[in-house]
Short mmCIF file of C-alpha atoms and ligand atoms in Angstrom, two decimals:
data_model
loop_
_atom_site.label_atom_id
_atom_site.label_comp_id
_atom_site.label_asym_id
_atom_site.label_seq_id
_atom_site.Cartn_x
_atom_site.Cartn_y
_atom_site.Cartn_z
CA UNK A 96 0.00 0.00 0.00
CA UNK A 97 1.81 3.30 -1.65
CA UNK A 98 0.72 6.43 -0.46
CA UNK A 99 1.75 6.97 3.31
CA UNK A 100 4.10 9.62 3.03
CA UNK A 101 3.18 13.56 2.65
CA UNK A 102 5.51 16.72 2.33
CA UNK A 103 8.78 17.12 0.49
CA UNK A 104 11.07 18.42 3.06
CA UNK A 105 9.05 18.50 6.17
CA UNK A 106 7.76 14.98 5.60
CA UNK A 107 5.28 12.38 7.69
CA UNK A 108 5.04 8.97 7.07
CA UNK A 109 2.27 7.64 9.24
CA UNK A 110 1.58 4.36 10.14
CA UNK A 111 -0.18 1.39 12.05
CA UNK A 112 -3.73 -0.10 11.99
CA UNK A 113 -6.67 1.01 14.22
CA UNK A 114 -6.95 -2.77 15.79
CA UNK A 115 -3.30 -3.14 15.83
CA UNK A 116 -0.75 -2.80 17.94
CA UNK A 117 -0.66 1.01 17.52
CA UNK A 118 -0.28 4.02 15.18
CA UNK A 119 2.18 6.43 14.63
CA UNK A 120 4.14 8.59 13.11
CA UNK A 121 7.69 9.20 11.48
CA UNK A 122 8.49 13.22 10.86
CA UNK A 123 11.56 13.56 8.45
CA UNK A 124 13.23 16.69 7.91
CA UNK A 125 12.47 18.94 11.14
CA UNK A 126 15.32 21.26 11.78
CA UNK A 127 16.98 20.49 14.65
CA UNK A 128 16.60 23.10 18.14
CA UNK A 129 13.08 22.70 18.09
CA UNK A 130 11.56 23.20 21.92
CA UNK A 131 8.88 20.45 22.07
CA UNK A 132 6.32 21.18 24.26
CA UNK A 133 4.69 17.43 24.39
CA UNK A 134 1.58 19.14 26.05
CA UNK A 135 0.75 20.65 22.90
CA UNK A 136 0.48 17.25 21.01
CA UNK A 137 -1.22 15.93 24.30
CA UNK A 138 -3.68 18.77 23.87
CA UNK A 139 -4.45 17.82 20.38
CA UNK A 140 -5.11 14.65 20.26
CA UNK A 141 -7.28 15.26 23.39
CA UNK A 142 -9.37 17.26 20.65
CA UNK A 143 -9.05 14.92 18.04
CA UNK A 144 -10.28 11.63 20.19
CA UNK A 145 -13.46 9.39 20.13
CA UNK A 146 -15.60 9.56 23.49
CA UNK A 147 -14.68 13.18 23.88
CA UNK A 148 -18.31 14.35 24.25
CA UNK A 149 -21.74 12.96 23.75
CA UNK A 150 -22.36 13.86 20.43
CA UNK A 151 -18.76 12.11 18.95
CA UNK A 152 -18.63 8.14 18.94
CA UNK A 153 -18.44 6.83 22.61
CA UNK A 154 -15.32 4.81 21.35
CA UNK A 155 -12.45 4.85 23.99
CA UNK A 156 -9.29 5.42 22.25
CA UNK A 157 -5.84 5.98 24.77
CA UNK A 158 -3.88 8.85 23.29
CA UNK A 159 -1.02 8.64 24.93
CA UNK A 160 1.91 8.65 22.95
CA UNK A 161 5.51 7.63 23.00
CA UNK A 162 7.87 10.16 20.94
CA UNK A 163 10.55 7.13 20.14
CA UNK A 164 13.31 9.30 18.77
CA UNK A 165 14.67 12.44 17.50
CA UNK A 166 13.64 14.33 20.74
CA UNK A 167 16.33 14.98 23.19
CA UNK A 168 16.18 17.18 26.48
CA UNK A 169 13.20 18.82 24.88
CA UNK A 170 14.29 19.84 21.61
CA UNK A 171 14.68 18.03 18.01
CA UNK A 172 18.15 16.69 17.26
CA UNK A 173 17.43 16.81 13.72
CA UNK A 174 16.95 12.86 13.42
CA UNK A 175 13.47 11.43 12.47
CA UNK A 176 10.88 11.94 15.07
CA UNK A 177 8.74 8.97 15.73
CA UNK A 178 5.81 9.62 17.53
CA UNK A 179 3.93 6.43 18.43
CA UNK A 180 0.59 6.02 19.87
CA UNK A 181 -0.58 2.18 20.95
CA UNK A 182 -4.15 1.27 20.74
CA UNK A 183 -5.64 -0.04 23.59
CA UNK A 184 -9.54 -0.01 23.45
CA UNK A 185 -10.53 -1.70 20.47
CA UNK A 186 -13.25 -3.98 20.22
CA UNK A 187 -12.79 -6.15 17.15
CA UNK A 188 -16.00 -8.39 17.80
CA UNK A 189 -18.47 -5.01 17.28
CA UNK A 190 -16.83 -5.44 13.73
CA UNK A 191 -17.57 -9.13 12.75
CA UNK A 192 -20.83 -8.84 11.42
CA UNK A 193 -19.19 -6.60 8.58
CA UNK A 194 -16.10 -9.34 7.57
CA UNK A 195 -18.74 -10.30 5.13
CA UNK A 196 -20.33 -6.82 3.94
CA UNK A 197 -19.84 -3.95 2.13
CA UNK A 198 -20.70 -0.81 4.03
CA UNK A 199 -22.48 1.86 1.58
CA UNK A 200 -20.21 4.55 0.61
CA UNK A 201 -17.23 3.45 3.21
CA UNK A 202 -14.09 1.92 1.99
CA UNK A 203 -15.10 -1.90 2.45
CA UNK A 204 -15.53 -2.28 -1.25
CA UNK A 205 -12.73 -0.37 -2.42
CA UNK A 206 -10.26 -1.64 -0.56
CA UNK A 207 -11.30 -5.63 -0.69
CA UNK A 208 -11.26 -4.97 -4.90
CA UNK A 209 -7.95 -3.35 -4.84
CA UNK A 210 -5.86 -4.94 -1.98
CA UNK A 211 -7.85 -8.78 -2.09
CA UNK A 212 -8.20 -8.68 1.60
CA UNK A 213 -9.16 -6.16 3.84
CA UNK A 214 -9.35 -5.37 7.53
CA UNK A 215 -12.94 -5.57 8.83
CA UNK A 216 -11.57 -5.44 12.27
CA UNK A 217 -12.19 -1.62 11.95
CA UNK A 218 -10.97 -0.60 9.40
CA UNK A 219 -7.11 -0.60 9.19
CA UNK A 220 -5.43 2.17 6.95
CA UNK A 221 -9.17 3.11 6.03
CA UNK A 222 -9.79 4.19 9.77
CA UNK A 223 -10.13 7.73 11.21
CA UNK A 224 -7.80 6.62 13.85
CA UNK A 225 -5.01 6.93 11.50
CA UNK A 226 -5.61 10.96 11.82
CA UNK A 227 -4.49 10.98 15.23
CA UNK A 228 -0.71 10.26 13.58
CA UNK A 229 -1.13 13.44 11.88
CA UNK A 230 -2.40 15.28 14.50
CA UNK A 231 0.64 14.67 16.63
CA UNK A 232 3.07 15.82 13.72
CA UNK A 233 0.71 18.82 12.59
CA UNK A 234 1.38 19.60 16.76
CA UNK A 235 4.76 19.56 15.75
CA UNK A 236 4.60 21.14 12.61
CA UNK A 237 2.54 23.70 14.30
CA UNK A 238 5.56 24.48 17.07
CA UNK A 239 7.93 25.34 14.00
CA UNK A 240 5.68 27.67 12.00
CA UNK A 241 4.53 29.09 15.60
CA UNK A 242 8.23 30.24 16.07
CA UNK A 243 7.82 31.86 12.14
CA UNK A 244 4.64 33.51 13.85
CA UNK A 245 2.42 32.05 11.69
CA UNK A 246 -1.24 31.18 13.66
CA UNK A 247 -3.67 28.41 12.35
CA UNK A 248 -7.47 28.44 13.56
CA UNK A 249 -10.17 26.11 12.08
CA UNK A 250 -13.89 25.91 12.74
CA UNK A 251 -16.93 24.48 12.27
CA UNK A 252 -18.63 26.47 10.24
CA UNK A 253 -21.93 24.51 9.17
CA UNK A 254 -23.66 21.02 10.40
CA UNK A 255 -26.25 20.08 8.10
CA UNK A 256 -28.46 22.97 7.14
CA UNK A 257 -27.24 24.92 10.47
CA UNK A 258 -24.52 27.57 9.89
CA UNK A 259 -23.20 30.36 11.26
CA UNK A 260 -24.85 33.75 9.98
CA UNK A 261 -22.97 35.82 8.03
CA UNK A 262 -21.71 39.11 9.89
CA UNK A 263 -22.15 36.98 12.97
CA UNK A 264 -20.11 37.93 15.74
CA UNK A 265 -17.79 35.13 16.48
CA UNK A 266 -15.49 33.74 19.54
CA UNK A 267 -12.96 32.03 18.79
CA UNK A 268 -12.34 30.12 21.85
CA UNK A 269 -14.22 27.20 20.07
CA UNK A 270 -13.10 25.03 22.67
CA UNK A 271 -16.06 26.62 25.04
CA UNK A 272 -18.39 23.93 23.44
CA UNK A 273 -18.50 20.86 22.20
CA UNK A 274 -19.28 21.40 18.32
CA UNK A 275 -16.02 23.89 18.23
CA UNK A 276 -18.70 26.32 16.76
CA UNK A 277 -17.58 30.26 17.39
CA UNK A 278 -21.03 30.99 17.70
CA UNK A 279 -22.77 30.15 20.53
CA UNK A 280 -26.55 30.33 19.40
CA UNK A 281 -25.61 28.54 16.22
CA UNK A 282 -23.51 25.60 18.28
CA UNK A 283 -26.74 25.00 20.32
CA UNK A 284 -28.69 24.43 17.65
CA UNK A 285 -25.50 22.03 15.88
CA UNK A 286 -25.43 20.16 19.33
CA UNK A 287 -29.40 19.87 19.48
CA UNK A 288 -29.49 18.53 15.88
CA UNK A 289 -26.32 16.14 16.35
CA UNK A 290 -28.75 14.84 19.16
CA UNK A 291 -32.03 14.58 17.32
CA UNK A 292 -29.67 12.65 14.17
CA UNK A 293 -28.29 10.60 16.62
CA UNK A 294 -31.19 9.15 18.23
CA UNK A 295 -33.01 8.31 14.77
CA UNK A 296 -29.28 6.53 14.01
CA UNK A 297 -28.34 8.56 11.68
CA UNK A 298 -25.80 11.11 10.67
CA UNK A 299 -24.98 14.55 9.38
CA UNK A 300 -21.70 15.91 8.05
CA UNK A 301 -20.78 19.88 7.31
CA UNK A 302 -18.31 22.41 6.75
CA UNK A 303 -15.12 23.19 8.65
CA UNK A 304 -13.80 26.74 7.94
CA UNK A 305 -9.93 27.37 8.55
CA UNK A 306 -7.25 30.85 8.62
CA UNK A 307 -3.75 30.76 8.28
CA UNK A 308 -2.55 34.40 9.58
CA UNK A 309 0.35 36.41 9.19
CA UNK A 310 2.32 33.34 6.82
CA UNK A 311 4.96 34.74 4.83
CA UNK A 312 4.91 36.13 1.31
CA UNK A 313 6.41 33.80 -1.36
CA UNK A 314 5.24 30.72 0.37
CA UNK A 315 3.78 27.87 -2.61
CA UNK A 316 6.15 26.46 -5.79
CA UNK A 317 4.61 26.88 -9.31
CA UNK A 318 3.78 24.71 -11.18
CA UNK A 319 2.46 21.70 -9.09
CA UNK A 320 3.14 22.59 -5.60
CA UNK A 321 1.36 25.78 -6.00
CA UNK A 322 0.31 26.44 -1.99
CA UNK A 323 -3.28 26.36 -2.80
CA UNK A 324 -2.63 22.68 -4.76
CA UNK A 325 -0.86 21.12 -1.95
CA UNK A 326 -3.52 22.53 0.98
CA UNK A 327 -6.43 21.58 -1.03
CA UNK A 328 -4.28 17.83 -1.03
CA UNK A 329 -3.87 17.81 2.20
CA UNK A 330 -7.40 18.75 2.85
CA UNK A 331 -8.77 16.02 0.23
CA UNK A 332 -6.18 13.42 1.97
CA UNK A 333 -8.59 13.58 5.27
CA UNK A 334 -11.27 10.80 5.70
CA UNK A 335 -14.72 11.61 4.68
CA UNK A 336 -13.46 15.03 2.73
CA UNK A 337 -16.04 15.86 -0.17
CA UNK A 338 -15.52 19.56 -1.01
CA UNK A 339 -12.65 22.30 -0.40
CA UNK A 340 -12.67 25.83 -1.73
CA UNK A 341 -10.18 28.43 -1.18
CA UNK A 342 -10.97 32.78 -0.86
CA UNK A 343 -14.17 33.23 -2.51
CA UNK A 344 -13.94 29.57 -3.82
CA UNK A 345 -16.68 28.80 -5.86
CA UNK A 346 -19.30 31.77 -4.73
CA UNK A 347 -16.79 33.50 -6.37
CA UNK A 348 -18.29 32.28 -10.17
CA UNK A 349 -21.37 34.71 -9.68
CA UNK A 350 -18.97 38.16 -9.35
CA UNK A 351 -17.45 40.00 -12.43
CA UNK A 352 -13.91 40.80 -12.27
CA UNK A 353 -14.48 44.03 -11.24
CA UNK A 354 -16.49 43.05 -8.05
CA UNK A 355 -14.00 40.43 -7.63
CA UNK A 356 -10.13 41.24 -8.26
CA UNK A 357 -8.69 42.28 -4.73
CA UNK A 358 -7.23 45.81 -5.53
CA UNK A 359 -3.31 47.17 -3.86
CA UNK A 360 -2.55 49.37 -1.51
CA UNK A 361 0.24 50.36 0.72
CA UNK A 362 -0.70 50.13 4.83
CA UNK A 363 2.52 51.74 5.80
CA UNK A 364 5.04 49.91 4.29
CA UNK A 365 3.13 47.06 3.33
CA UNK A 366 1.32 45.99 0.39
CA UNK A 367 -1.91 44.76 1.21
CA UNK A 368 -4.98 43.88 -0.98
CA UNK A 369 -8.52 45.61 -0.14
CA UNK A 370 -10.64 42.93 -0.30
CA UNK A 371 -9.46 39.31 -0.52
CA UNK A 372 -11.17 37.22 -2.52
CA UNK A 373 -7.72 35.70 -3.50
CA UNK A 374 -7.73 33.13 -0.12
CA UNK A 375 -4.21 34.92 0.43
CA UNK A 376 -2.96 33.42 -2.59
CA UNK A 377 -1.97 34.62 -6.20
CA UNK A 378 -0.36 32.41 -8.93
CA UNK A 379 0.50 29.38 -6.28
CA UNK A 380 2.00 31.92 -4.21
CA UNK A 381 1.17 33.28 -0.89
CA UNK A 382 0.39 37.08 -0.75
CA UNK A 383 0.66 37.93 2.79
CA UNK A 384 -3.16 38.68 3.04
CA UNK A 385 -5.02 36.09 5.26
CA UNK A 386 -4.98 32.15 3.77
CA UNK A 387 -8.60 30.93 4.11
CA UNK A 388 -10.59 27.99 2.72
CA UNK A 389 -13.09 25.22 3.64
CA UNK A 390 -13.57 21.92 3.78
CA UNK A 391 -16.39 19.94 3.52
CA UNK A 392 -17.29 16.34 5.12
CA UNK A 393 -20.01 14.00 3.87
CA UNK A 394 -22.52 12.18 6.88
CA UNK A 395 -20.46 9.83 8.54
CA UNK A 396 -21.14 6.42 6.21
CA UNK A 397 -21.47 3.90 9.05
CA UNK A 398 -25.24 4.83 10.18
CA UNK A 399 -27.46 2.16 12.10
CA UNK A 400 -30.84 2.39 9.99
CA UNK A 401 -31.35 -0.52 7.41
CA UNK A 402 -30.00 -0.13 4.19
CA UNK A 403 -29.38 -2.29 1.22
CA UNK A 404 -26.07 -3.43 -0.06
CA UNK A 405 -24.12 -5.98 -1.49
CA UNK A 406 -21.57 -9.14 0.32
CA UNK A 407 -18.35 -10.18 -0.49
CA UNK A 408 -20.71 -12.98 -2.97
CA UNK A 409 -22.13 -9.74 -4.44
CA UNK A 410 -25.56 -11.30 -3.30
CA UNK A 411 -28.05 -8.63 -2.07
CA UNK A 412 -28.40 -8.05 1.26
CA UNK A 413 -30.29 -6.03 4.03
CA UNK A 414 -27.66 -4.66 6.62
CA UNK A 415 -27.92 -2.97 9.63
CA UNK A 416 -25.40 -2.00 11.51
CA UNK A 417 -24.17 -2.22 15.30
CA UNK A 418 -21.39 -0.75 16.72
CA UNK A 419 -19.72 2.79 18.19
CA UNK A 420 -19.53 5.60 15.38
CA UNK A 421 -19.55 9.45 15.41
CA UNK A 422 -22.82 10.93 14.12
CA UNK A 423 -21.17 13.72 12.89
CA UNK A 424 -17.54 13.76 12.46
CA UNK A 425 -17.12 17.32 11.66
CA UNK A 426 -16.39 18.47 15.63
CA UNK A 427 -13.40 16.04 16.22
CA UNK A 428 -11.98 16.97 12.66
CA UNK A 429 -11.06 20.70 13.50
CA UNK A 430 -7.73 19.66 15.13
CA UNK A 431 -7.13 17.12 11.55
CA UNK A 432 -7.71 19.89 9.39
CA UNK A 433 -5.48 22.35 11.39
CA UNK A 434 -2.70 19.34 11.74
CA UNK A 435 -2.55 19.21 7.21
CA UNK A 436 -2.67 23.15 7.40
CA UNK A 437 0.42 23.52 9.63
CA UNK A 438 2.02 20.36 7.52
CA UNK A 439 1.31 22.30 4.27
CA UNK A 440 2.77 25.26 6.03
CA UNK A 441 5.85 24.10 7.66
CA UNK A 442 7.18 22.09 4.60
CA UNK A 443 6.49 25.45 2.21
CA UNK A 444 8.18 27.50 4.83
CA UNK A 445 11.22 25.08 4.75
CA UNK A 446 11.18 24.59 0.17
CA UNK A 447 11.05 28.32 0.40
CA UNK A 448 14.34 29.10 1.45
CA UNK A 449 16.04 27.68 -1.68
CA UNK A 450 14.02 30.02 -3.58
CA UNK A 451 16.49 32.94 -4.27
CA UNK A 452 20.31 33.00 -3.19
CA UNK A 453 19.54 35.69 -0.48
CA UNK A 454 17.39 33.27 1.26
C1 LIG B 501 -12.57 12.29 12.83
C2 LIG B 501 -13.26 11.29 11.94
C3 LIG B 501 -14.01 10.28 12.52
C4 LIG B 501 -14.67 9.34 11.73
N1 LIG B 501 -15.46 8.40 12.33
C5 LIG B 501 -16.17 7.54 11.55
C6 LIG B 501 -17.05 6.59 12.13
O1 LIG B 501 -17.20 6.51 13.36
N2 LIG B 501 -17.72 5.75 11.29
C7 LIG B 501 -17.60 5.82 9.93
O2 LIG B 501 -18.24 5.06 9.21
N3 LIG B 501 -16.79 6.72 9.35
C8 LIG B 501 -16.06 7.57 10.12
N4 LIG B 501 -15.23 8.48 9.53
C9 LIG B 501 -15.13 8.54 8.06
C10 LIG B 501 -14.45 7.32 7.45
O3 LIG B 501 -13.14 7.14 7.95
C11 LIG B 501 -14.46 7.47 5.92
O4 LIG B 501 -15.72 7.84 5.47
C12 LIG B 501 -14.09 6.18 5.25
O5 LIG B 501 -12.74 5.88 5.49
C13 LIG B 501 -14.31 6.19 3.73
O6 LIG B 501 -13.54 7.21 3.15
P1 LIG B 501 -14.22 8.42 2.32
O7 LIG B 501 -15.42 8.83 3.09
O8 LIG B 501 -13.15 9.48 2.32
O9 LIG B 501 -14.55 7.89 0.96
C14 LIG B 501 -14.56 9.42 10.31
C15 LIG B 501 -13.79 10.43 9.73
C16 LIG B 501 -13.15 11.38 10.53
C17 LIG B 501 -12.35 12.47 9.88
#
């Protein structure tokens, strides 16, 4: 299985099954002299994890975590960093009944057609759990732009049909409830919905809505790694990702140019743009305006109302599931979508400096 490895100088190759042994991560390419604060990854993956609240899956999953190497006295040698996390709560038998099925719309089918076998036990490499690898190197990764003064905040923006209204004021201290909505009248009615979905067993998804401030100009290498390509990768890369527009992304289609192209000016001695419809980026490249985009997840597949489907036969087949899943999985994905943003960042900050010789 190809495909486990992301970033070109500040690289992760995760690893590890959700009903194996454990999970983990390898980060290649962090400078050394890097203070580690491990509370920061601890915090994290607290946000990240199953059973945080009642309206995520009441899965248990341990996050403690191991870093393995490249960590000495508190800062990075400049060796690979292997962070590894064991699993310690799973509960293979809830997963028995679907050795035999394929789940609408999860990876079942997929990955029994292209690999010949496939973990029922959970998942494997097909399992959310595999995000909280990258949510202890985008902890990381987030420590190194941090010290570049780069910020990242993501939010949840929409759940269903509920979102935030527009010129709403919002607080950003989204951990004050448990939707990680920055707008408190809106997260009620995102928790009361989550509930209603939840009893009736079955599921919503939404919109997660993420800022990158103060990054750089000159961040993003034409033609292919243009910083907007390799976010909206990263972004795409997360489970259960169906949509991801940058600036005015694709609202954007109903302005003319003239309501649309972000005009110059000079605040002081920098060049700005009056509006920004441009996400913070212009030909690949980041502008120094405000990066924002977001990213959309589908209802969480695994749902516990009766639905038809195929086996592994291909006989037809009425299925309905048991089991521990999030009815929404847009809460717990904040952190994951913050993790890719500060990967994206961190490696572009790092490619950058062999842009020009006075770099
Ligand atoms: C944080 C998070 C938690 C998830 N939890 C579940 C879950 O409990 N049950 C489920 O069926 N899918 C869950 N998913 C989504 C599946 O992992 C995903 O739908 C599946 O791997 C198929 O991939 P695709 O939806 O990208 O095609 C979760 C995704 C994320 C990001």
């Amino acid at each position: 299985m190809a495909g486990n490895l992301f970033g070109k100088i500040f690289r992760i190759t995760t690893y590890g099954e959700s009903h194996g042994k454990g999970i983990g991560v390898v980060i290649d390419g962090c400078p050394a002299g890097l203070t580690i604060d491990k509370s920061l990854i601890e915090m994290d993956l607290q946000r990240r994890k199953p059973g945080q609240s009642h309206i995520t899956t009441p899965r248990k999953e341990d996050e403690s975590f191991i870093i393995q190497s490249g960590v000495f006295e508190g800062k990075t040698t400049g060796a690979p960093i292997n962070i590894f996390i064991p699993n310690k709560n799973q509960r293979s038998k809830d997963y028995d009944k679907l050795k035999e099925v394929f789940r609408p719309s999860h990876a079942d089918f997929t990955y029994l057609s292209k690999y010949g076998h496939r973990d029922f036990k959970g998942g494997g490499r097909s399992s959310a759990r595999e995000t909280a690898a990258r949510v202890a190197a985008g902890a990381v990764a987030k420590m190194f732009i941090s010290a570049h003064g780069v910020k990242i905040k993501a939010y949840v923006q929409r759940i269903g049909k509920i979102a935030i209204p527009d010129e709403a004021n919002l607080n950003l201290q989204i951990e004050e409830n448990i939707v990680r909505c920055p707008h408190s009248a809106t997260a009620e009615k995102m928790i009361r919905r989550i509930e209603e979905v939840k009893v009736s067993g079955d599921s919503l998804g939404g919109i997660i809505h993420c800022e990158i401030k103060d990054c750089p100009i000159g961040l993003g290498e034409p033609v292919f790694d243009r910083l907007n390509a390799n976010l909206a990768h990263a972004m795409f890369s997360i489970n259960a990702v169906k949509g991801f527009d940058l600036g005015s992304g694709f609202k954007g289609t109903r302005l003319l140019g003239s309501e649309h192209n972000d005009e110059f000016y000079l605040d002081q001695d920098i060049v700005k743009t009056k509006s920004n419809n441009s996400g913070g980026i212009q030909g690949g490249i980041s502008n120094g305006m405000p990066i924002y985009f977001n990213v959309a997840f589908k209802p969480t597949s695994t749902i516990f109302k009766k639905q038809q489907t195929l086996n592994k036969e291909k006989e037809a087949i009425e299925l309905e599931v048991k089991g521990r899943h999030d009815p929404c999985v847009v809460p717990r994905a904040v952190p994951i979508v913050e993790a890719m943003a500060a990967l994206v960042i961190a490696d572009h900050l790092l490619r950058n400096r062999s842009s020009k010789l006075d770099h």
